[in-house]
XYZ file of C-alpha atoms in Angstrom:
576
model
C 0.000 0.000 0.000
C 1.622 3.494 -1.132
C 1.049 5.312 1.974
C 2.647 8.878 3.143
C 4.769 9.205 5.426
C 4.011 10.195 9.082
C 5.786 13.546 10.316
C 7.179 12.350 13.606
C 8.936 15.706 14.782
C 7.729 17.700 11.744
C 6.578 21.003 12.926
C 7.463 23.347 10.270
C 4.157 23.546 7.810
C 6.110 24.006 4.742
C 8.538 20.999 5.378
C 5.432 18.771 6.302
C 3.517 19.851 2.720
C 6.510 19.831 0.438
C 7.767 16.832 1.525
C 3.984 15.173 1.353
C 4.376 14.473 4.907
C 0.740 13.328 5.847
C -1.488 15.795 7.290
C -4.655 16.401 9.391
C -6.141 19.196 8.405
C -6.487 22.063 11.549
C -6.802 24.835 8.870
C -10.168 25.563 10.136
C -7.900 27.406 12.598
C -7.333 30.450 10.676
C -11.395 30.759 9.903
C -11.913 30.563 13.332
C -8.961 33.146 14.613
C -10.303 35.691 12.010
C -13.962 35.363 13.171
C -13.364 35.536 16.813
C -10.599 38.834 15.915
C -8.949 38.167 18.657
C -6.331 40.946 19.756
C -3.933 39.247 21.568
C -5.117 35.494 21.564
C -3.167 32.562 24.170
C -3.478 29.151 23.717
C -2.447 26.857 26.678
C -2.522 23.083 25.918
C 0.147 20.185 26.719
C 3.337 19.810 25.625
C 3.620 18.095 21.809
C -0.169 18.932 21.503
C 0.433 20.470 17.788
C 0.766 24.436 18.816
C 4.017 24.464 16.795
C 2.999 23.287 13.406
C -0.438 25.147 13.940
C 1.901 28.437 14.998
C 3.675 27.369 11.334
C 0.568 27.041 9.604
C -0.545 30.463 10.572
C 2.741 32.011 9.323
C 2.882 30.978 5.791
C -0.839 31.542 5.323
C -0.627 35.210 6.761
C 2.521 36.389 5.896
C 3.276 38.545 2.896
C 6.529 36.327 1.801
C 9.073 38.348 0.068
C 12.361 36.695 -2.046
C 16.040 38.679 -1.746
C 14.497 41.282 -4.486
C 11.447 42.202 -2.597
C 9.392 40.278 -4.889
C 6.146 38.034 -3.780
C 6.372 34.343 -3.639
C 3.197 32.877 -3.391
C 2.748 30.695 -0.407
C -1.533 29.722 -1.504
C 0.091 26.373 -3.203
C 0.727 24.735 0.408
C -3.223 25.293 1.446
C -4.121 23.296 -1.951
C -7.229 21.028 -1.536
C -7.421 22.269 2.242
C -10.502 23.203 4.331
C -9.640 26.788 4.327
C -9.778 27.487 0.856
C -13.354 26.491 0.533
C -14.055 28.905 3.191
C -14.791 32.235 0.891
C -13.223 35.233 0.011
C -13.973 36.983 3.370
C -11.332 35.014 4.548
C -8.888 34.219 1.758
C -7.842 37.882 1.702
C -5.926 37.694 4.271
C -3.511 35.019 2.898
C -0.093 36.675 2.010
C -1.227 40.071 3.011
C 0.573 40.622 6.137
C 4.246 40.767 7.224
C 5.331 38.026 10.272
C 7.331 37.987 13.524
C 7.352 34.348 13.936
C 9.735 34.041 17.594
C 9.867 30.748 19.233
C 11.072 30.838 22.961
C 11.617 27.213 23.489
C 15.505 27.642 22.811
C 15.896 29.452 26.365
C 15.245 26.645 28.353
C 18.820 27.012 29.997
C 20.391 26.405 33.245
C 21.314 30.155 33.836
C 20.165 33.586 33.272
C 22.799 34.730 31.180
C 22.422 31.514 28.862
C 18.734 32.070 28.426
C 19.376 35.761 28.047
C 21.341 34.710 24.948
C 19.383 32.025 22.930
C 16.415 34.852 23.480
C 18.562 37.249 21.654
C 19.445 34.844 19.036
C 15.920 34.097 18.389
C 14.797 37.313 18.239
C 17.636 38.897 15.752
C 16.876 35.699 13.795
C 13.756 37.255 12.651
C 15.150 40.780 12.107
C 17.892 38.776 9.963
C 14.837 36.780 8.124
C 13.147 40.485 7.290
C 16.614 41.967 6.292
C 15.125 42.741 2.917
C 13.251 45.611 4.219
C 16.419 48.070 4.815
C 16.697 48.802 1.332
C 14.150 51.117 1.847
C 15.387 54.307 1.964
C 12.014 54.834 5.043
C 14.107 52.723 7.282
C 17.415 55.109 6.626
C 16.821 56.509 10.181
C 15.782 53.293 11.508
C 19.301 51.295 10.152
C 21.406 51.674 12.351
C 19.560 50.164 15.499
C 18.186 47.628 13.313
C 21.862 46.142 12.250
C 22.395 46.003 16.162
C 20.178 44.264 16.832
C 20.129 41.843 13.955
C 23.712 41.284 15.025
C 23.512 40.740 18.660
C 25.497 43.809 19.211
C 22.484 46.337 20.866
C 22.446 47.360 24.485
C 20.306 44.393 26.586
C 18.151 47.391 26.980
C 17.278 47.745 23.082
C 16.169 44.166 23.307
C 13.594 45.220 25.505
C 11.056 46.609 23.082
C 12.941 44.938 19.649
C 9.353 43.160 18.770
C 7.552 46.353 18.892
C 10.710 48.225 16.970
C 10.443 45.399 14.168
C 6.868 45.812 13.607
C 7.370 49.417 13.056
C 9.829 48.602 10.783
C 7.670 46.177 8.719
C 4.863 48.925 8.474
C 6.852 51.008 7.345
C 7.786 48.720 4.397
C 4.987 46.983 3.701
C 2.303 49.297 4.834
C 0.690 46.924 7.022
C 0.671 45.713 10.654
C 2.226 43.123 11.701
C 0.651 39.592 12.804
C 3.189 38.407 15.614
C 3.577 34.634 17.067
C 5.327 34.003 20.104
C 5.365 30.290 20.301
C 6.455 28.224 24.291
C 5.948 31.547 25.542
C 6.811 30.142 28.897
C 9.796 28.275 28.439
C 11.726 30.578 29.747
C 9.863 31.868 32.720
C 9.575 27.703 33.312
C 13.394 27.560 32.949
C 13.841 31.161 35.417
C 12.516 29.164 37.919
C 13.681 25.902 38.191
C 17.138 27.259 37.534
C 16.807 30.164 40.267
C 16.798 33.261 37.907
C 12.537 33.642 37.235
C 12.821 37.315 38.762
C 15.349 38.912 36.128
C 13.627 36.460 33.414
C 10.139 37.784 34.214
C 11.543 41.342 33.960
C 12.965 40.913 30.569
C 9.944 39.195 29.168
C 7.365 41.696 30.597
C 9.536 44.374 28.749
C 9.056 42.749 25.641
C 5.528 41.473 25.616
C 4.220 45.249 26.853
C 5.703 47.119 24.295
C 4.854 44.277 21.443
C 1.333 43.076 22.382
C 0.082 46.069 24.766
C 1.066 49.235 23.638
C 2.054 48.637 19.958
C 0.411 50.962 17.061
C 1.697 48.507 14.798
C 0.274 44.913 15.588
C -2.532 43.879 13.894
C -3.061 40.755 15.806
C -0.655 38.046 17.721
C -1.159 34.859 19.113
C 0.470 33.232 21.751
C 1.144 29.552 23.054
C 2.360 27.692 25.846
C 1.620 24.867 28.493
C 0.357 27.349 31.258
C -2.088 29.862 31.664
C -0.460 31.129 34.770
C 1.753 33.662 34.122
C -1.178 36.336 32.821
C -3.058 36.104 35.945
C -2.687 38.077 38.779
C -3.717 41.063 36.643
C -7.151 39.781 37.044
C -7.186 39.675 40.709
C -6.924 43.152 41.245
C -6.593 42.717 45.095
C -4.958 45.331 47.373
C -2.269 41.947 48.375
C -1.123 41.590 44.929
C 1.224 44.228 43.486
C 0.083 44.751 39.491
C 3.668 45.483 38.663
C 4.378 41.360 39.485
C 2.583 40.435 36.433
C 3.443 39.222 33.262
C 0.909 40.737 31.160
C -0.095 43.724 33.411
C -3.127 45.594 32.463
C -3.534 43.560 29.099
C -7.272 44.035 28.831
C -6.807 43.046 25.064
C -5.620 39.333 26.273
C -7.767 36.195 25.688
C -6.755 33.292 27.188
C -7.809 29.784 25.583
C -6.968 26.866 28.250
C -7.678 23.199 27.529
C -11.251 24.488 29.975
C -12.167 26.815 27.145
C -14.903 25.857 24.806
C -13.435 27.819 21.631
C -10.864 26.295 19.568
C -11.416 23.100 21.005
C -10.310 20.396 18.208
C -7.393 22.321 16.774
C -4.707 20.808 19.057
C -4.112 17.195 19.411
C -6.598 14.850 16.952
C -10.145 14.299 17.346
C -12.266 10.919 17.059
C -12.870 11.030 13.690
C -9.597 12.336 12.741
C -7.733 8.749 14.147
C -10.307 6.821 12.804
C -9.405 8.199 8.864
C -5.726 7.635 9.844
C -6.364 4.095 10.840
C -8.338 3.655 8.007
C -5.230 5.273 5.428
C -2.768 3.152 7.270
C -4.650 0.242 7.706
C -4.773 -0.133 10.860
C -8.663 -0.171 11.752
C -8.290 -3.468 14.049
C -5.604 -1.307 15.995
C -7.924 1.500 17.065
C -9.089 -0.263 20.243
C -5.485 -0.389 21.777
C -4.826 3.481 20.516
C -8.196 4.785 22.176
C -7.049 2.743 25.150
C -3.327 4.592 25.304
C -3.379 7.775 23.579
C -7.338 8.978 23.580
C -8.814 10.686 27.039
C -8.452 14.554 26.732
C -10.918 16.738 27.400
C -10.105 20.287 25.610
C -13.810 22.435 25.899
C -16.155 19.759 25.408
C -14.050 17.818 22.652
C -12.520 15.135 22.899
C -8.775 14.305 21.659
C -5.985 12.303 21.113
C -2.473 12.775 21.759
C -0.855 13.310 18.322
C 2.612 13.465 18.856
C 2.197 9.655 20.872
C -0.123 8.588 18.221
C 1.749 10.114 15.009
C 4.833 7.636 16.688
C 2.746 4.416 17.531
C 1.346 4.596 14.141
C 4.481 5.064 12.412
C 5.998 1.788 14.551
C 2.738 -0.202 13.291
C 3.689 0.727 9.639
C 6.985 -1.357 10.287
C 5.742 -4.226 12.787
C 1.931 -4.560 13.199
C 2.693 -6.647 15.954
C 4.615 -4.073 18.077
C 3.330 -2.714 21.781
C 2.049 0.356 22.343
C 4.920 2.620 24.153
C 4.613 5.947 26.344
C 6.041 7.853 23.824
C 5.197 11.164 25.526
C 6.785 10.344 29.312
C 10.230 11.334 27.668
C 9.403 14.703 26.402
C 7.749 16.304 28.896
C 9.279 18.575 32.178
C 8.785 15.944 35.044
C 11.021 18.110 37.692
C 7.924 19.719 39.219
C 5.488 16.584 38.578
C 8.237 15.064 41.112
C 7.955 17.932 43.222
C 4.091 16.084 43.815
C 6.323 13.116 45.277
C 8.538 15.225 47.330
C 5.724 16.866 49.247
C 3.630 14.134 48.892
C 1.789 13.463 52.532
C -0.683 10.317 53.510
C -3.119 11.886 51.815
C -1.308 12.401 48.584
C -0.424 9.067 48.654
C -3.953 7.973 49.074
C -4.997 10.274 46.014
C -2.304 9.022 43.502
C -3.072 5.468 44.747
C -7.189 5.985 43.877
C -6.110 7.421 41.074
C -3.761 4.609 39.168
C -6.669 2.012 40.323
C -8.783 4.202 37.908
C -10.439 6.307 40.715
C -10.982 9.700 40.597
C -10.029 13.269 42.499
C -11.809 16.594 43.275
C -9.740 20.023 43.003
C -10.133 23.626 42.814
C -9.393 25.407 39.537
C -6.484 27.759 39.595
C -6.220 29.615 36.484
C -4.565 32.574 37.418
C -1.327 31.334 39.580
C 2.755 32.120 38.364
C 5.317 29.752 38.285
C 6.747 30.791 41.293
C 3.352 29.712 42.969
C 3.421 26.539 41.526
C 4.763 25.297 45.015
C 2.784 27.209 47.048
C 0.426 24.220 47.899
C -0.624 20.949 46.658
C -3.670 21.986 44.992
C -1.079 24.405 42.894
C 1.022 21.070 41.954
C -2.057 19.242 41.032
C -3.379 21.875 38.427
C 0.289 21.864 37.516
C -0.006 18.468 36.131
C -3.997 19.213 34.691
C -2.852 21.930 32.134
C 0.502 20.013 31.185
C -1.830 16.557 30.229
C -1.665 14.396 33.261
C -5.362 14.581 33.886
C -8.945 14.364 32.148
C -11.479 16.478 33.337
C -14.573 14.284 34.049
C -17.106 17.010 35.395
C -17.166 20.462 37.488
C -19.067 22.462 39.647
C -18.876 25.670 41.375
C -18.781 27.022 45.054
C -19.374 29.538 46.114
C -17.315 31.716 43.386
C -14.617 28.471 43.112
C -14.876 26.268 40.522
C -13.919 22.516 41.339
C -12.834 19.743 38.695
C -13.202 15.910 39.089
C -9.362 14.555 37.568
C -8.631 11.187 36.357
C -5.786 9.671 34.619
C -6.885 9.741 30.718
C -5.507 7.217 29.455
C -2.615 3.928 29.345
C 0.374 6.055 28.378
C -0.302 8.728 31.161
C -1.032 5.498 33.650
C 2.378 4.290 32.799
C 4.069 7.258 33.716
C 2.177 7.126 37.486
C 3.363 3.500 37.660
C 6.608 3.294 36.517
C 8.005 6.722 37.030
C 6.023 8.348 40.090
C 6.164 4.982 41.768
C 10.228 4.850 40.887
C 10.645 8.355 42.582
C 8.610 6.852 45.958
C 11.293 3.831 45.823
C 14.148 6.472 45.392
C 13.102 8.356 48.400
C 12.708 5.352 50.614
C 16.242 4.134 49.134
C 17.578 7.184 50.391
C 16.304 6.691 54.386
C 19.404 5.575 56.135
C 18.665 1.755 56.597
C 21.604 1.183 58.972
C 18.947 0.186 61.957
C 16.628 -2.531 59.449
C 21.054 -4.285 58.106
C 21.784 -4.661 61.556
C 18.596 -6.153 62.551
C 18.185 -8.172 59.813
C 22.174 -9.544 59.948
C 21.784 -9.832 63.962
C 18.108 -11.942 63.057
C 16.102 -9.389 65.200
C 12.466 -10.227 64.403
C 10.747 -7.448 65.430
C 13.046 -4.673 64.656
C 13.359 -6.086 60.631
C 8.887 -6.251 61.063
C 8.957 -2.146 62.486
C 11.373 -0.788 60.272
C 9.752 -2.537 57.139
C 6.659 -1.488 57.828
C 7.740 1.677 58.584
C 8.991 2.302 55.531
C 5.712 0.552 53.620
C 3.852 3.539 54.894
C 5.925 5.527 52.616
C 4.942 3.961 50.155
C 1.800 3.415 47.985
C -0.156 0.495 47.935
C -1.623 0.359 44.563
C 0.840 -3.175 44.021
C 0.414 -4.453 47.757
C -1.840 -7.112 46.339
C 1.404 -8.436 44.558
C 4.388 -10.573 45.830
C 6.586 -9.466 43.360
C 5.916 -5.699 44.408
C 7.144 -7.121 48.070
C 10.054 -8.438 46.368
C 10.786 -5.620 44.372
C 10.745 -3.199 47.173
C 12.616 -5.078 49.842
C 15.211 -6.318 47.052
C 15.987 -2.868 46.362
C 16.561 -1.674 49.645
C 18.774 -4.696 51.038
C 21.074 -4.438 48.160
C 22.307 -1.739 50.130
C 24.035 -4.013 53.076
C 27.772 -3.650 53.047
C 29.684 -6.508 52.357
C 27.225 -8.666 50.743
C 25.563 -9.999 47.565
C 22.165 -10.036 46.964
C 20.933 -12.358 44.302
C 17.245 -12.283 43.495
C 14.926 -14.948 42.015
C 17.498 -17.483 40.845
C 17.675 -21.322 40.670
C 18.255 -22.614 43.813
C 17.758 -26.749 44.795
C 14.515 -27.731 43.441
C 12.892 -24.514 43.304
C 13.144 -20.674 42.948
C 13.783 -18.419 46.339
C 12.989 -14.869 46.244
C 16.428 -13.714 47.778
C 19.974 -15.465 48.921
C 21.856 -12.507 50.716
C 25.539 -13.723 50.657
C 28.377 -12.179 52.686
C 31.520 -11.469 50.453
C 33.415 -13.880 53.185
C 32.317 -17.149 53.375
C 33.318 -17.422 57.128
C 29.625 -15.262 57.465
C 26.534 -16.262 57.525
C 24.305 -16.530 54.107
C 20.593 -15.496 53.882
C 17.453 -17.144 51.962
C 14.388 -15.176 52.158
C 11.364 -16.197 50.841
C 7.854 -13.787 50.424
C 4.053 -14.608 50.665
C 1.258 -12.064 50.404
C -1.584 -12.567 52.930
C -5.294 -13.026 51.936
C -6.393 -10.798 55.123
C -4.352 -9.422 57.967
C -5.083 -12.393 60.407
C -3.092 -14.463 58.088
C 0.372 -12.777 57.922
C 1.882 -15.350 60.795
C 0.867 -18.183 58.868
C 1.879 -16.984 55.469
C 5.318 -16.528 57.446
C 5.528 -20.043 58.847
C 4.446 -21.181 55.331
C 7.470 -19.125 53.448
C 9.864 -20.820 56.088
C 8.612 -24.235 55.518
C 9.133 -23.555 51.992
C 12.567 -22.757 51.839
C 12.973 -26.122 53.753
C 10.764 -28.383 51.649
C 12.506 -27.186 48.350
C 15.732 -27.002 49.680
C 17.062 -23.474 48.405
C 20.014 -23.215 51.030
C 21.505 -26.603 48.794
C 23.295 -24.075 46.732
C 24.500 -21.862 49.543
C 26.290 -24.901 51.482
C 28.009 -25.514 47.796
C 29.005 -22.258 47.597
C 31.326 -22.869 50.693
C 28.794 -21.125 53.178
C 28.307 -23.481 56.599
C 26.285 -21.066 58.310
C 22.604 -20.398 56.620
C 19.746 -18.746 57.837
C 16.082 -18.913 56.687
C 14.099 -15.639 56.657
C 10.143 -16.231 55.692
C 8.208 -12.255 55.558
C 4.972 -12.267 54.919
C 2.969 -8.960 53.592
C -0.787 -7.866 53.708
C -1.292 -3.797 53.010
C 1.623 -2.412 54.810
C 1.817 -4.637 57.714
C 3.920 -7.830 57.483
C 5.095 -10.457 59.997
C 8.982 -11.827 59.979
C 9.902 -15.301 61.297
C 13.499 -16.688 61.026
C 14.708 -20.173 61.069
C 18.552 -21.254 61.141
């Protein structure tokens, strides 16, 4: 079957057509964005949601391209066949009539100020290189000098501050027109300020900039910005004697509209919709595969539509084009900012435990909406953290209700991909935090065969824990394993042949002079159990005789350990 290929990692709109990349068609976009006539228009959604190829898309459609000799090159050829061109005049008018500042922030995600400072700079006399054309008009004689500056990364920091608004001017001047201006990961940096300890000087810089380009700018005819958060514009909108209006972002923008994943406008133009997978199962032919993508990828909520993650779905489907037979992966875990989704783990209390353990067993949560918070009050509280990890994809909205002027959301995981990443990586980070306890007390109670002591520190440390796995021996294995690797001197082996069976652990001293270890595991049915499950794991260790291998190893001295586990109690009996 001659089929097109899939862009994974495409997000430049001309590439994707020219190449005959295949694409679903969000044109409808640019109907919608005229007809709303937006001023200054920012759209939140996840990470690899689409906002960069539909930031692409709007450029070449809008912008009045221009070759080295000023003249016109046509751009209408990449729209051919689309759903925009069958929208009317009204709105084809506006292809290739306007000049573009295209700026994509995502390049300052650095580990200092001075870094970030610099890709910002880069980015931005990028564009004034891409619009170099325009000097040779003898309008921007006066306006030359500054502009090669800044082109050249030469101007004051201070020039930078208000270079958008200066290039705009500079493009009406040419063209005669205002300028359309796209700011794509808009909050990449201010992300990156914080994490890296320089948000305050970040947050000055791009305040500077986004007030004199989208705010007080003669020469902008419309911009649109995206991002992950909704944040950083609010505290404008508070308007409360506590909060100082000078510590926001986008002070006094009353032109602003903000379009979060809760908005009911624009709803199916980032990440795919029903029918959408269904036609690219049906091109690829892959229709008997659509069960196992709704199952992983489906389960956002943006406004009342429901969508698929494309960039996890564009990657699974290009895998099934080679193998047909390959497992669905979590494509998505790797590319997203976990450092404050670990933050959740950090803080995380018995109740936070109990909530991320409801919610990996498919439950559900209830938390208040926070629209209007900064990234420096993302750790404020927990109910910060959790709409944290709403607006960056972690959780499907399943209904909402109001009280008393606070709006509350019911979360749950959406789908397969984002449960993998609470199992495997959330649950990882509770392991590393009880790996780090010092476990000096539980090796020399265990070594010295201290029955109670190795019973309270273990379940001391299963408290930590969550208990979404308790029903499981190997999740008892796991966890124990993991921490007793740690005694000094000795080597754990785990699950391997031994006599006519399979222990769970030998624990073997480096010197042979020492005493070995066999451990064996059983899960209780009910907590009245655990002793007998106990006596049971000792009398299996003897019955199957897994110390055979020890005493042919050289070790004379062999001790039997049988733990049994229900919830986070557990009972320890040793035999020698």
């Amino acid at each position: 079957m001659d089929i097109k290929p899939l862009p994974v990692g495409v997000d430049d709109f001309e590439k994707l057509i020219t190449r005959n990349y295949y694409f679903v068609d969000k044109t409808m976009f640019i109907k919608e964005l005229l007809d709303k006539k937006g001023d200054v228009n920012l759209f939140t959604r996840p990470r690899r949601f689409g906002k960069s190829l539909n930031m692409s898309m709007l450029r070449y459609f809008f912008e009045d391209s221009r070759d080295e000799n000023g003249q016109k090159v046509e751009k209408a050829y990449l729209f051919e066949n689309m759903n925009i061109m069958k929208s009317g005049d009204e709105y084809l008018q506006h292809m290739g009539r306007y000049p573009v500042i295209s700026l994509s922030l995502k390049s300052a995600r650095q580990k200092n100020y001075e870094n970030s400072y610099t890709m910002l700079v880069r980015a931005i006399a990028g564009e004034f290189f891409r619009h170099r054309l325009i000097l040779e008009s003898e309008k921007l004689a006066e306006k030359k000098e500054r502009y090669l500056l800044l082109m050249r990364e030469k101007a004051e920091p201070s020039s930078y501050y208000d270079s958008l608004r200066f290039l705009s001017e500079c493009l009406f001047l040419y063209y005669g027109t205002n300028a359309i201006i796209l700011i794509d990961e808009y909050d990449v940096p201010l992300e990156s300020g914080y994490q890296n300890g320089y948000y305050d000087e970040m947050v000055d810089f791009i305040r500077s900039l986004f007030e004199s380009a989208l705010k007080t700018n003669l020469y902008l005819e419309f911009a649109v910005l995206t991002g992950c958060l909704p944040f950083e514009y609010g505290k404008f909108a508070k308007q409360t004697s506590e909060v100082s209006l000078s510590e926001t972002l986008f002070t006094g923008m009353n032109n602003l509209k903000i379009i979060s994943i809760l908005n009911e406008k624009y709803d199916e133009y980032f990440g795919f919709t029903e029918k959408e997978v269904v036609q690219i199962c049906v091109d690829y032919g892959l229709s008997h595969k659509l069960e196992t993508i709704r199952e992983w990828y489906n389960g956002y909520l943006f406004g009342s539509t429901n969508v698929y993650n494309p960039w996890s779905l564009i990657q699974f489907v290009d895998d099934l084009t080679v193998d047909q037979n390959c497992f669905p992966s979590s494509y998505w875990a790797n590319t997203s900012s976990n450092s404050i989704v670990r933050s959740l783990i950090d803080w995380a209390d018995r109740d936070v435990k109990d909530e991320i353990e409801s919610l990996i067993a498919g439950g559900t949560i209830e938390k208040p909406v926070h629209e209007d918070i900064t990234y420096d009050e993302v750790y404020a509280n927990m109910d910060n953290l959790w709409n944290f990890m709403f607006f960056t994809g972690y959780f499907r909205k399943i209904q909402e209700r109001m009280v008393e002027r606070q709006r509350y959301i019911t979360l749950k995981i959406p789908n397969e991909e984002v449960r993998y990443i609470f199992e495997n990586k959330i649950l990882g980070w509770f392991s590393e935090q009880i790996k780090k306890r010092d476990h000096s007390r539980l090796f020399r109670a265990f070594l010295g065969q201290d029955e109670e002591t190795v019973r309270d520190e273990i379940e001391e440390m299963l408290m930590q824990t969550i208990s979404f796995y308790d029903a499981y021996e190997s999740f008892y294995h796991g966890f124990l394993a993991g921490i007793l690797y740690g005694i000094d001197g000795y080597i754990v082996k785990s699950n391997r042949e031994g006599g006519t069976g399979r222990t769970d652990l030998f624990i073997k001293p480096v010197s042979r002079r020492k005493t070995a270890y066999v451990v064996e595991f059983k899960v209780a049915g009910k907590y009245t159990e655990l002793e007998e499950k106990a006596v049971e794991a000792l009398k299996q260790i003897e019955s199957k005789s897994y110390e055979r291998d020890l005493h042919d190893d050289g070790y004379a001295s062999v001790i039997h350990y049988g733990i049994s586990f229900f919830g986070k109690n557990c009972e320890v009996k040793i035999q020698e």
